[in-house]
PDB file of C-alpha atoms and ligand atoms in Angstrom:
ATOM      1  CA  UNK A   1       7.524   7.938  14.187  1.00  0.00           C
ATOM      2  CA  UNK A   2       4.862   6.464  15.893  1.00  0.00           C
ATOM      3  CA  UNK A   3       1.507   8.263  14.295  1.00  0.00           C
ATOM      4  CA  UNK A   4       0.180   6.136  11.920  1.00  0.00           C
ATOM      5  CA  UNK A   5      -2.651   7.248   9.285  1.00  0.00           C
ATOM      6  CA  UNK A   6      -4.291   5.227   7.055  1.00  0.00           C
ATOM      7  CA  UNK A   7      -5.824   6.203   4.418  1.00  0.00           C
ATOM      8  CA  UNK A   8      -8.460   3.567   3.357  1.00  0.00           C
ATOM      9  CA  UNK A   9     -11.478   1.797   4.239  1.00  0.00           C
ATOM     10  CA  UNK A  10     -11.737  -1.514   2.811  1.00  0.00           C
ATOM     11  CA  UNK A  11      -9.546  -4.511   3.326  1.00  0.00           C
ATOM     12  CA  UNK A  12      -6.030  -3.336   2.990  1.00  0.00           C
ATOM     13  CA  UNK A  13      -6.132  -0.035   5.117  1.00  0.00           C
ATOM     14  CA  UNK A  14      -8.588  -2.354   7.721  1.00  0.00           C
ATOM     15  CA  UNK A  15      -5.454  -4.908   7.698  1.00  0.00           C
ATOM     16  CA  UNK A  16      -3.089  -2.667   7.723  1.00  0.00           C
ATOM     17  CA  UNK A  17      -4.400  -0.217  10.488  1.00  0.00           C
ATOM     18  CA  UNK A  18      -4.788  -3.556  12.928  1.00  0.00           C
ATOM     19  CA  UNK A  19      -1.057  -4.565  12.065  1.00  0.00           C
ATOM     20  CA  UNK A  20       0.127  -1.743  12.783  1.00  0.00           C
ATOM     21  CA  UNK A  21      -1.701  -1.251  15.623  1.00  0.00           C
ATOM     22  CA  UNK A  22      -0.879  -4.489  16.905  1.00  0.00           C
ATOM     23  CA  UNK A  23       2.917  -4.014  16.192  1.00  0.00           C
ATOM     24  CA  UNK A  24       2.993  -0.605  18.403  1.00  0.00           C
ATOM     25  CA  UNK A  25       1.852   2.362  16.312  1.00  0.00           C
ATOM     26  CA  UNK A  26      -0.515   4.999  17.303  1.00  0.00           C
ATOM     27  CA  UNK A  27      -3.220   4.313  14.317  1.00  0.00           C
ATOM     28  CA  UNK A  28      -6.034   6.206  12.543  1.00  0.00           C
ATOM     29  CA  UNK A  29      -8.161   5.083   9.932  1.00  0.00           C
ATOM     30  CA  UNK A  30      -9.820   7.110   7.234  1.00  0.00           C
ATOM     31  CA  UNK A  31     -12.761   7.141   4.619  1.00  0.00           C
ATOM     32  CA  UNK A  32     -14.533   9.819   2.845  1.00  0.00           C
ATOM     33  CA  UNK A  33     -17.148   8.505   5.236  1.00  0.00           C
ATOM     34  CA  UNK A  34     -15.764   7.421   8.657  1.00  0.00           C
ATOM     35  CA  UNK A  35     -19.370   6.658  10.171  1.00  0.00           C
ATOM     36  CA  UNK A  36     -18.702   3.367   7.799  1.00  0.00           C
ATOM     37  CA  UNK A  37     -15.992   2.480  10.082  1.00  0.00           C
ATOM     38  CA  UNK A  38     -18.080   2.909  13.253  1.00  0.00           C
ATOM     39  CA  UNK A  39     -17.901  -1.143  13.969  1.00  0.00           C
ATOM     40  CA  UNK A  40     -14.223  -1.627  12.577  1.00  0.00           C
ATOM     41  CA  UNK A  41     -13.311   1.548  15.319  1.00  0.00           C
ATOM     42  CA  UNK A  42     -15.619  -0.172  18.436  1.00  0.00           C
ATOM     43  CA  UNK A  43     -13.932  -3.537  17.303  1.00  0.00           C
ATOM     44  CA  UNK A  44     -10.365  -2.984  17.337  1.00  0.00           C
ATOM     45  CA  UNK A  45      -9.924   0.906  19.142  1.00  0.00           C
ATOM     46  CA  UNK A  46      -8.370   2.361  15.926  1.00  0.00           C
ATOM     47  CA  UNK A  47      -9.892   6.179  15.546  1.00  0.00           C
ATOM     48  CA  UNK A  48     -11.625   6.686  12.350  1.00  0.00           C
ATOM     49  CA  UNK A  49     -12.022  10.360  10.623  1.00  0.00           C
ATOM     50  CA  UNK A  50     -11.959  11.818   7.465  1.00  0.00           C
ATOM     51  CA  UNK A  51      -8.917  11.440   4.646  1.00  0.00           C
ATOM     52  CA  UNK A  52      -7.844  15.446   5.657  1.00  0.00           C
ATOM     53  CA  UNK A  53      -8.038  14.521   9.615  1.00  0.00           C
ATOM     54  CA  UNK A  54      -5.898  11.839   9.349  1.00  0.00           C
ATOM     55  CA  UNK A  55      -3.648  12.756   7.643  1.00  0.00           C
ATOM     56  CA  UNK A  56      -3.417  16.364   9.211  1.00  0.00           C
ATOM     57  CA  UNK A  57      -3.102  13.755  12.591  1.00  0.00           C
ATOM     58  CA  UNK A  58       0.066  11.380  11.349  1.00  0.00           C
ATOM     59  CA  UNK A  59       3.484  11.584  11.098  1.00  0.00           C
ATOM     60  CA  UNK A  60       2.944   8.825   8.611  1.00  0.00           C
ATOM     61  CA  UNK A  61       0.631   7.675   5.770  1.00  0.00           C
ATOM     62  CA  UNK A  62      -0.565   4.272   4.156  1.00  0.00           C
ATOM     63  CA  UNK A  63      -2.335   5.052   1.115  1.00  0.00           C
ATOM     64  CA  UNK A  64      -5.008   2.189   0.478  1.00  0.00           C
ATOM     65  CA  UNK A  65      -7.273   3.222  -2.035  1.00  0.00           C
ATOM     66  CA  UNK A  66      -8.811   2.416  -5.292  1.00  0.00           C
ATOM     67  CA  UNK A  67      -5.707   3.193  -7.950  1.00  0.00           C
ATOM     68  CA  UNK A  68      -8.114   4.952 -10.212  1.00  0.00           C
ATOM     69  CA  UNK A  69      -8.921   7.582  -7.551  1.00  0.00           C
ATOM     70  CA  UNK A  70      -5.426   7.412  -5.561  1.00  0.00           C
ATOM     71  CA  UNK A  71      -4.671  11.131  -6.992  1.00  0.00           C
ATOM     72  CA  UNK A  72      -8.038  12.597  -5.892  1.00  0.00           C
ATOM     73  CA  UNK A  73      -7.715  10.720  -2.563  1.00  0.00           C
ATOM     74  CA  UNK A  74      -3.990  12.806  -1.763  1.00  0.00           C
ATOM     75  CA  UNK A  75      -6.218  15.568  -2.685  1.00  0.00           C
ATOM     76  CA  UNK A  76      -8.538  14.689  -0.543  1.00  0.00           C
ATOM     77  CA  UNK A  77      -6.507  14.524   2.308  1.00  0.00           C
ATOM     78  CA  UNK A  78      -5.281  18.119   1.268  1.00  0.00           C
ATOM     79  CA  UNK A  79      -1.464  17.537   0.409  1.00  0.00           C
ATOM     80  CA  UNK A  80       0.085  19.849   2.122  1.00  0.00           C
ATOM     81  CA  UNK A  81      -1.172  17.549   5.408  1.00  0.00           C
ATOM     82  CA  UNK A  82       1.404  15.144   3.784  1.00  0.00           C
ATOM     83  CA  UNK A  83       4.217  17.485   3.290  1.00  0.00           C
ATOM     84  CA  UNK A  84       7.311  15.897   3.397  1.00  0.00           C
ATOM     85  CA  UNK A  85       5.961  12.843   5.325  1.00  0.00           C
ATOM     86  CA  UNK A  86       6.030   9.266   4.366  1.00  0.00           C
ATOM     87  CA  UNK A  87       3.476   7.975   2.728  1.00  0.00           C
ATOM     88  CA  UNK A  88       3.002   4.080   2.106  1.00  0.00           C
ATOM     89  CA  UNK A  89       1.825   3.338  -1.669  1.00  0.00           C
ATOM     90  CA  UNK A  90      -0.039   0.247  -1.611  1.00  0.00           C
ATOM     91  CA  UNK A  91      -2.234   1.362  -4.604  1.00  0.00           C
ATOM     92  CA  UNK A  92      -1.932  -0.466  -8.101  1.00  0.00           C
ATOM     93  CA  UNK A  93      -3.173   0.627 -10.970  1.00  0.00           C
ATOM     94  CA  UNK A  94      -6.004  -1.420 -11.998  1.00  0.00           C
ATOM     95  CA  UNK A  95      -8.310  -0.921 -15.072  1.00  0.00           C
ATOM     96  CA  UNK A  96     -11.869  -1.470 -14.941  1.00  0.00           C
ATOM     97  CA  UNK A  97     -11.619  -3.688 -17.368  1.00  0.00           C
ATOM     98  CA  UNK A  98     -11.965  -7.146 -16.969  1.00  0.00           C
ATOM     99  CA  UNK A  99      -8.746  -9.596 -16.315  1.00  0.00           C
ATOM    100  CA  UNK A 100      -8.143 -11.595 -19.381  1.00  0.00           C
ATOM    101  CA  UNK A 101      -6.878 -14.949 -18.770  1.00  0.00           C
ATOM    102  CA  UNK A 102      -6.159 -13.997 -14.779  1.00  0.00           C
ATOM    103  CA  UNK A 103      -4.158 -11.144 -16.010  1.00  0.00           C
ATOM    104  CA  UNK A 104      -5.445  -7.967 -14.660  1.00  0.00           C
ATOM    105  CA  UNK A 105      -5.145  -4.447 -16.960  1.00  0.00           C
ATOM    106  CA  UNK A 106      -3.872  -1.948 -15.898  1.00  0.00           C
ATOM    107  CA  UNK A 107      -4.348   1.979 -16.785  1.00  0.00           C
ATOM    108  CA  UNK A 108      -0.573   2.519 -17.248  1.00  0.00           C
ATOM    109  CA  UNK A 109       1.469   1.469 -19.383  1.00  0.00           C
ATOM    110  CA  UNK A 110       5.008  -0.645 -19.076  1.00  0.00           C
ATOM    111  CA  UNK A 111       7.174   2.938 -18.758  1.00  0.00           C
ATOM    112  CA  UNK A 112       4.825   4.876 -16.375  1.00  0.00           C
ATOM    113  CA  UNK A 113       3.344   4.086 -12.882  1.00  0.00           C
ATOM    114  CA  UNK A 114       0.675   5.083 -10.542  1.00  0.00           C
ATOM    115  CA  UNK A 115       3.431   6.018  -7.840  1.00  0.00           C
ATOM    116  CA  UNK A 116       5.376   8.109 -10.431  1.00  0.00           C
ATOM    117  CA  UNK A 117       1.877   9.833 -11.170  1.00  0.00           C
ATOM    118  CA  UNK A 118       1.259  10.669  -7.377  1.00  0.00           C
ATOM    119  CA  UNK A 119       5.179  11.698  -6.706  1.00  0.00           C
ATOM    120  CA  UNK A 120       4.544  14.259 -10.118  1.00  0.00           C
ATOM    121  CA  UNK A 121       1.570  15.299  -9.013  1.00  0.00           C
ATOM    122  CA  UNK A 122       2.848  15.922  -5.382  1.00  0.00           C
ATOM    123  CA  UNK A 123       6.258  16.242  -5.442  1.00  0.00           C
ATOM    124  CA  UNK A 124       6.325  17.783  -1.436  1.00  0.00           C
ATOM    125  CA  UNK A 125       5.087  14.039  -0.726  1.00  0.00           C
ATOM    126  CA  UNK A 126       7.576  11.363   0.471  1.00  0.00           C
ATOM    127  CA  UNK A 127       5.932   8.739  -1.485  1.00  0.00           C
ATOM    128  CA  UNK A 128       7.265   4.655  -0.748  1.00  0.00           C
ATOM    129  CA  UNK A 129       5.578   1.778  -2.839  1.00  0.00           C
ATOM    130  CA  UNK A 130       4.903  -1.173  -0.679  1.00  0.00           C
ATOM    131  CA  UNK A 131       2.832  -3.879   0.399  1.00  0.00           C
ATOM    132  CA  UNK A 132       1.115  -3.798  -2.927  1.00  0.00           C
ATOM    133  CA  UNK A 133       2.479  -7.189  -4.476  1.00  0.00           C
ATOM    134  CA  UNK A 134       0.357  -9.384  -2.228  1.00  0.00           C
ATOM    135  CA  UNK A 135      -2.993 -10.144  -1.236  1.00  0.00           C
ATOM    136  CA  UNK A 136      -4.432  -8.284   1.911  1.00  0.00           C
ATOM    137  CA  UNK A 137      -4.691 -11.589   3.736  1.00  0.00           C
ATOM    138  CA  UNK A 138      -1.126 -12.211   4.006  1.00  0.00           C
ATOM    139  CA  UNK A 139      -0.180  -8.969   4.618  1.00  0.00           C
ATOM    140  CA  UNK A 140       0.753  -8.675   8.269  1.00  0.00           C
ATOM    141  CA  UNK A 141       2.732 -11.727  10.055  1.00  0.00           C
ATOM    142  CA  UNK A 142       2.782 -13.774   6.795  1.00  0.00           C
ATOM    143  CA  UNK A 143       3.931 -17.476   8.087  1.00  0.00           C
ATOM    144  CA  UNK A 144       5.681 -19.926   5.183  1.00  0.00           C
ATOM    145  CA  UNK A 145       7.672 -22.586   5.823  1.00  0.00           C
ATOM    146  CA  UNK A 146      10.278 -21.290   3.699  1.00  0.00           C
ATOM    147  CA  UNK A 147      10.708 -17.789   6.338  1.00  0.00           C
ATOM    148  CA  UNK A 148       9.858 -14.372   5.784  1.00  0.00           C
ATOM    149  CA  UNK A 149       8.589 -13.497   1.946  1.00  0.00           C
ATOM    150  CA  UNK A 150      10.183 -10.290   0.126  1.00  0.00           C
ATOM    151  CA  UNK A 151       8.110  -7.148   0.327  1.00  0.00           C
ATOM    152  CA  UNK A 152       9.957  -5.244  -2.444  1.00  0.00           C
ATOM    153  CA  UNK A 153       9.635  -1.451  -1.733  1.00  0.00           C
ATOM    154  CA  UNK A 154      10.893   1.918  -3.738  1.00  0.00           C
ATOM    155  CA  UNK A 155      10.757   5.394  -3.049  1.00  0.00           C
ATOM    156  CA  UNK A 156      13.103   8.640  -3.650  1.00  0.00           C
ATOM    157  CA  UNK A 157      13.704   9.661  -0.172  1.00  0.00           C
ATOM    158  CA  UNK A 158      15.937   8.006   1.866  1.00  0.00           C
ATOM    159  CA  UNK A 159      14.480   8.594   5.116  1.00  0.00           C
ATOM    160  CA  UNK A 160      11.233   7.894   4.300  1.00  0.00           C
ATOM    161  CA  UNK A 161      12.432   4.370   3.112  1.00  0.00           C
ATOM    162  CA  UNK A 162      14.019   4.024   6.200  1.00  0.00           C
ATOM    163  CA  UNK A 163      10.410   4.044   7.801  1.00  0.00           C
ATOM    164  CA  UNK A 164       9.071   1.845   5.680  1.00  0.00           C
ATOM    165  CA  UNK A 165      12.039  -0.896   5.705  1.00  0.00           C
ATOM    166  CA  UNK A 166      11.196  -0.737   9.533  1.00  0.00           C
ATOM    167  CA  UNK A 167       7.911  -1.261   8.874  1.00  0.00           C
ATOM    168  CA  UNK A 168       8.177  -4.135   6.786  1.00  0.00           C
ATOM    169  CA  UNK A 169      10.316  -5.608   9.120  1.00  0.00           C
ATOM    170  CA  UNK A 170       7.990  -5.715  12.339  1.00  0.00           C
ATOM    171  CA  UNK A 171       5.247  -6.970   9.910  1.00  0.00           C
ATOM    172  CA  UNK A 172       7.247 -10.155   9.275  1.00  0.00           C
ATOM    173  CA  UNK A 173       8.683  -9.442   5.797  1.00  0.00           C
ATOM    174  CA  UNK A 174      12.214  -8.999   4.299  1.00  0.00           C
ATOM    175  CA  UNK A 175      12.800  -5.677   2.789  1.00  0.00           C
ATOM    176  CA  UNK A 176      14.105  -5.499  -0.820  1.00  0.00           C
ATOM    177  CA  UNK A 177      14.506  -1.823  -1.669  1.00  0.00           C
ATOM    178  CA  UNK A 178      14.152  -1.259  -5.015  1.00  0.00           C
ATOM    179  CA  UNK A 179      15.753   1.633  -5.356  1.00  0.00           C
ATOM    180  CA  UNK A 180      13.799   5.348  -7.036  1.00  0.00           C
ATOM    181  CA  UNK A 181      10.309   6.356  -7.873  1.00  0.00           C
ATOM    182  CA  UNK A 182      11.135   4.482 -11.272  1.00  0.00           C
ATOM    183  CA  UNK A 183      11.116   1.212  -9.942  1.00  0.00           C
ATOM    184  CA  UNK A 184       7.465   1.349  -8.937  1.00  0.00           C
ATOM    185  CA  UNK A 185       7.619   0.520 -12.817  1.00  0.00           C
ATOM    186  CA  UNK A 186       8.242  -3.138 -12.497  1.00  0.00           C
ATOM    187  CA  UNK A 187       6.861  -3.284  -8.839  1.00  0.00           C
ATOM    188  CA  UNK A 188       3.301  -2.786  -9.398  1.00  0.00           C
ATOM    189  CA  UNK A 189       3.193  -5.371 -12.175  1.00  0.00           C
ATOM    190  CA  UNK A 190       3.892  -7.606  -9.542  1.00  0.00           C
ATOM    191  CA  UNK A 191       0.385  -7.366  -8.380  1.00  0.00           C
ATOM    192  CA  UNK A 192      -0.721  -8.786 -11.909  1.00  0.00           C
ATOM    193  CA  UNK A 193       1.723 -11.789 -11.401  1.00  0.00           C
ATOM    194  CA  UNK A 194       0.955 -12.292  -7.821  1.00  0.00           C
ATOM    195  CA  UNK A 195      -3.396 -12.478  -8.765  1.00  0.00           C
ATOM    196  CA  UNK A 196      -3.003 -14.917 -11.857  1.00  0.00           C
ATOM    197  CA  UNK A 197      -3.062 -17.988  -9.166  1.00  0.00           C
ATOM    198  CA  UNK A 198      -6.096 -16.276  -7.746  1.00  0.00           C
ATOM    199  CA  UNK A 199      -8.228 -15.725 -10.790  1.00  0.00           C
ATOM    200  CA  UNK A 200      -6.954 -18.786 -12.537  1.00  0.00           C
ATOM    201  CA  UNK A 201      -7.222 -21.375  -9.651  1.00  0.00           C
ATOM    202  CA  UNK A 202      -8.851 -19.392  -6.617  1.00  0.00           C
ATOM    203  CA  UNK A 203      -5.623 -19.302  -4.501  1.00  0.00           C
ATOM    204  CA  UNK A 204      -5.474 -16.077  -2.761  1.00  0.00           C
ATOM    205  CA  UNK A 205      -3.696 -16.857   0.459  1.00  0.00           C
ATOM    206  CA  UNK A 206      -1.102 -19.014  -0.481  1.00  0.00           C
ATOM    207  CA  UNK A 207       1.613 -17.554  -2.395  1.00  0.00           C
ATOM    208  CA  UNK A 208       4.270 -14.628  -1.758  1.00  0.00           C
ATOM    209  CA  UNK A 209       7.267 -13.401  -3.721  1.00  0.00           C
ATOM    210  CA  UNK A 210      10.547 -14.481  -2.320  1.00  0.00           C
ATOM    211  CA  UNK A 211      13.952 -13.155  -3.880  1.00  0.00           C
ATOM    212  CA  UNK A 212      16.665 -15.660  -4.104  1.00  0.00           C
ATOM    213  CA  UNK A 213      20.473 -14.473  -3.272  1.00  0.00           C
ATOM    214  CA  UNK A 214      23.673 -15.778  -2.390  1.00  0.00           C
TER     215      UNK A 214
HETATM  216  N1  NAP B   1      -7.233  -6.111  -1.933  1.00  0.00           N
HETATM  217  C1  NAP B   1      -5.976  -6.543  -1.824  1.00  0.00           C
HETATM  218  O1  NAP B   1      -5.731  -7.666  -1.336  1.00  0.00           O
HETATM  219  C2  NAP B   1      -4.842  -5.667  -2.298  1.00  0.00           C
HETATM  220  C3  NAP B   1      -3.528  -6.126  -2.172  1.00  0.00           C
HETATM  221  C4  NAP B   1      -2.469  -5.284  -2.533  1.00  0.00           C
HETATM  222  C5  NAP B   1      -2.729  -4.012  -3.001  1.00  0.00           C
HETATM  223  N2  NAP B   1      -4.033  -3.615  -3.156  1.00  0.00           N
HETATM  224  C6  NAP B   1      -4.279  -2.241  -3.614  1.00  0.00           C
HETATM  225  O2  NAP B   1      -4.594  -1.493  -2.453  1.00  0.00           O
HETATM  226  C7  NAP B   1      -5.565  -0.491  -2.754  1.00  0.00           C
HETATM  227  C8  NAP B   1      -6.767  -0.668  -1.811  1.00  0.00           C
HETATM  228  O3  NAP B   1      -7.374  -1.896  -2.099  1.00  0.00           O
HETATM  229  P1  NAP B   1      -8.668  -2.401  -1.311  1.00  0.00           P
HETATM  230  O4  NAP B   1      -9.031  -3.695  -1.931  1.00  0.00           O
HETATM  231  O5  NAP B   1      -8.444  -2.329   0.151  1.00  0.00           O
HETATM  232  O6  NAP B   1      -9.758  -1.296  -1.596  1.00  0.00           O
HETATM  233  P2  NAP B   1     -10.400  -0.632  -2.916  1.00  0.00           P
HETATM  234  O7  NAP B   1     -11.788  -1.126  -3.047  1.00  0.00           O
HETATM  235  O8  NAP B   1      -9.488  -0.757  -4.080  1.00  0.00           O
HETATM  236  O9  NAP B   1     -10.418   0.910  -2.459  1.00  0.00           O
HETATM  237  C9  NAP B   1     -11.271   1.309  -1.439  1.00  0.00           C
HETATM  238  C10 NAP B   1     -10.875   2.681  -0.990  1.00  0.00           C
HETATM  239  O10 NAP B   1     -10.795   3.581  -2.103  1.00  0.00           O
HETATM  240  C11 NAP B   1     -11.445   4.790  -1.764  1.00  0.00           C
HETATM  241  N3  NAP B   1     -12.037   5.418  -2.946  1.00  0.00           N
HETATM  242  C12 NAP B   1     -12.782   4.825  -3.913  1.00  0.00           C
HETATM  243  N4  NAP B   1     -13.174   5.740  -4.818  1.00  0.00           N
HETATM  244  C13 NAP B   1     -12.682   6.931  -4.412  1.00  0.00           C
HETATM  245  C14 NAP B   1     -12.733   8.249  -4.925  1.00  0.00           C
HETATM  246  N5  NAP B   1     -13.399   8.528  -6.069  1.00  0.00           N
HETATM  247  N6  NAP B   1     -12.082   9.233  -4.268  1.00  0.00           N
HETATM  248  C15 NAP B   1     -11.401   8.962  -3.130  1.00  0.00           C
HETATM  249  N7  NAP B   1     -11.313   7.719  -2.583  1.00  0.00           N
HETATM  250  C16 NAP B   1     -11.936   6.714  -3.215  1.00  0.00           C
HETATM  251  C17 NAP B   1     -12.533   4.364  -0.818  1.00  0.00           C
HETATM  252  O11 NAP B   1     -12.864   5.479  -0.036  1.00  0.00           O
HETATM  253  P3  NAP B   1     -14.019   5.436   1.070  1.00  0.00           P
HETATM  254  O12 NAP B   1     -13.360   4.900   2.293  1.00  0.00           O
HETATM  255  O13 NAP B   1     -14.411   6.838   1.218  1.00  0.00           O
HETATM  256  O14 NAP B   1     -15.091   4.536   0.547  1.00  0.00           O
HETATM  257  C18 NAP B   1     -11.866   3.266  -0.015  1.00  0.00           C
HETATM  258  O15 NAP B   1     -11.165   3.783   1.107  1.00  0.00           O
HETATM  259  C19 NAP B   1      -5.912  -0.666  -4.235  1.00  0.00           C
HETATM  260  O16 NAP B   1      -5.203   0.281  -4.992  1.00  0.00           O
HETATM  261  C20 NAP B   1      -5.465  -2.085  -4.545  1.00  0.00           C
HETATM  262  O17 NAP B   1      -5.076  -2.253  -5.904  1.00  0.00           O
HETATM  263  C21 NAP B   1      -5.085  -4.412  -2.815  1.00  0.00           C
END
């Protein structure tokens, strides 16, 4: 698959369409308003259109939006442009609500998840959480001295997953697949762990997850 859509505006679909793009994929951005993207399009040659266009257009979808309007956005793009295609979760659930002590709240709670919402809601949707455990700034070609971080991912369809494990490949990162739906349970917390160094001591760009084995 080589059609990209992203689904997004602000700093993760930006970083992600470029990525992509620079990695080989065909990419289109999207925003309820694409003239907002008019400079990010002359800049870089990525298309921008509307959610519905875009995703109508790709054989693939990244799905970068706020979490509290993640369902409206696959509504948005109409879902049955999305039918059976991947799409890449990278939303997280985030209250409005302040953080307290660097700890972000979220909307769900610990045996729910945004991802679980959006595969109920739209069960003809290949949905894959990903690239939601770190910040947008390390997202593509992260470089540690240690080697590649772990980019944990989940999803119920295997081929889908497939995608995405290639994906997180030629974006530098190690794979960990998660397994179903389910485990988007303990993956988006990961997003509250992964910000406490940021709120607490204003490190944003330093830190990824790494899983251990032997
Ligand atoms: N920021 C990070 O470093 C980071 C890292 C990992 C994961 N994430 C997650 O990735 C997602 C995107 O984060 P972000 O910081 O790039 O952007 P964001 O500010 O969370 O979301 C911006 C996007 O949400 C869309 N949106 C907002 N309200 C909407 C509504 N009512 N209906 C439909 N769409 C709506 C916007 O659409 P328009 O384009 O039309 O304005 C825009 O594309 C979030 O769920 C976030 O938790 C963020």
């Amino acid at each position: 698959m080589t059609r990209i859509g992203v689904i997004g505006s602000a700093t993760v679909g930006q970083t992600l369409a470029g990525g992509l793009k620079t990695h080989g994929y065909d990419v289109r951005i999207a925003s309820r308003t694409p003239g907002k993207l008019a400079a990010f399009a002359q800049q870089t040659g990525i298309q921008a259109g509307t959610f519905a266009d875009v995703a109508a257009w790709a054989e693939a979808v990244v799905l970068a939006v706020k979490g509290s309007a993640a369902e409206q956005a696959v509504r948005d793009a109409n879902p049955s442009n999305l039918r059976h295609k991947p799409v890449i979760d990278t939303t997280n659930p985030i209250a409005d609500a302040p953080p307290e002590d660097g700890v972000l709240k979220f909307f769900t709670s610990p045996n729910d998840s945004l991802m679980e919402r959006l595969q109920a809601a739209f069960p003809d949707v290949h949905f894959v959480k990903a690239f939601n455990s770190v910040g947008s700034a390390l997202m593509v070609n992260p470089k540690f001295p240690a080697g590649r971080p772990t980019m944990f991912y989940c999803g119920n369809d295997a081929g889908a997953k497939a995608l995405v494990a290639s994906i997180i490949d030629k974006l530098g990162w190690e794979g960990s697949d998660m397994g179903s739906a389910k485990a988007a349970r303990a993956l988006e917390p990961l997003c509250q762990l992964w910000c406490i160094t940021g709120f607490r001591e204003n490190a944003w760009t330093n830190h990824a997850f790494h899983l251990m084995k032997r």
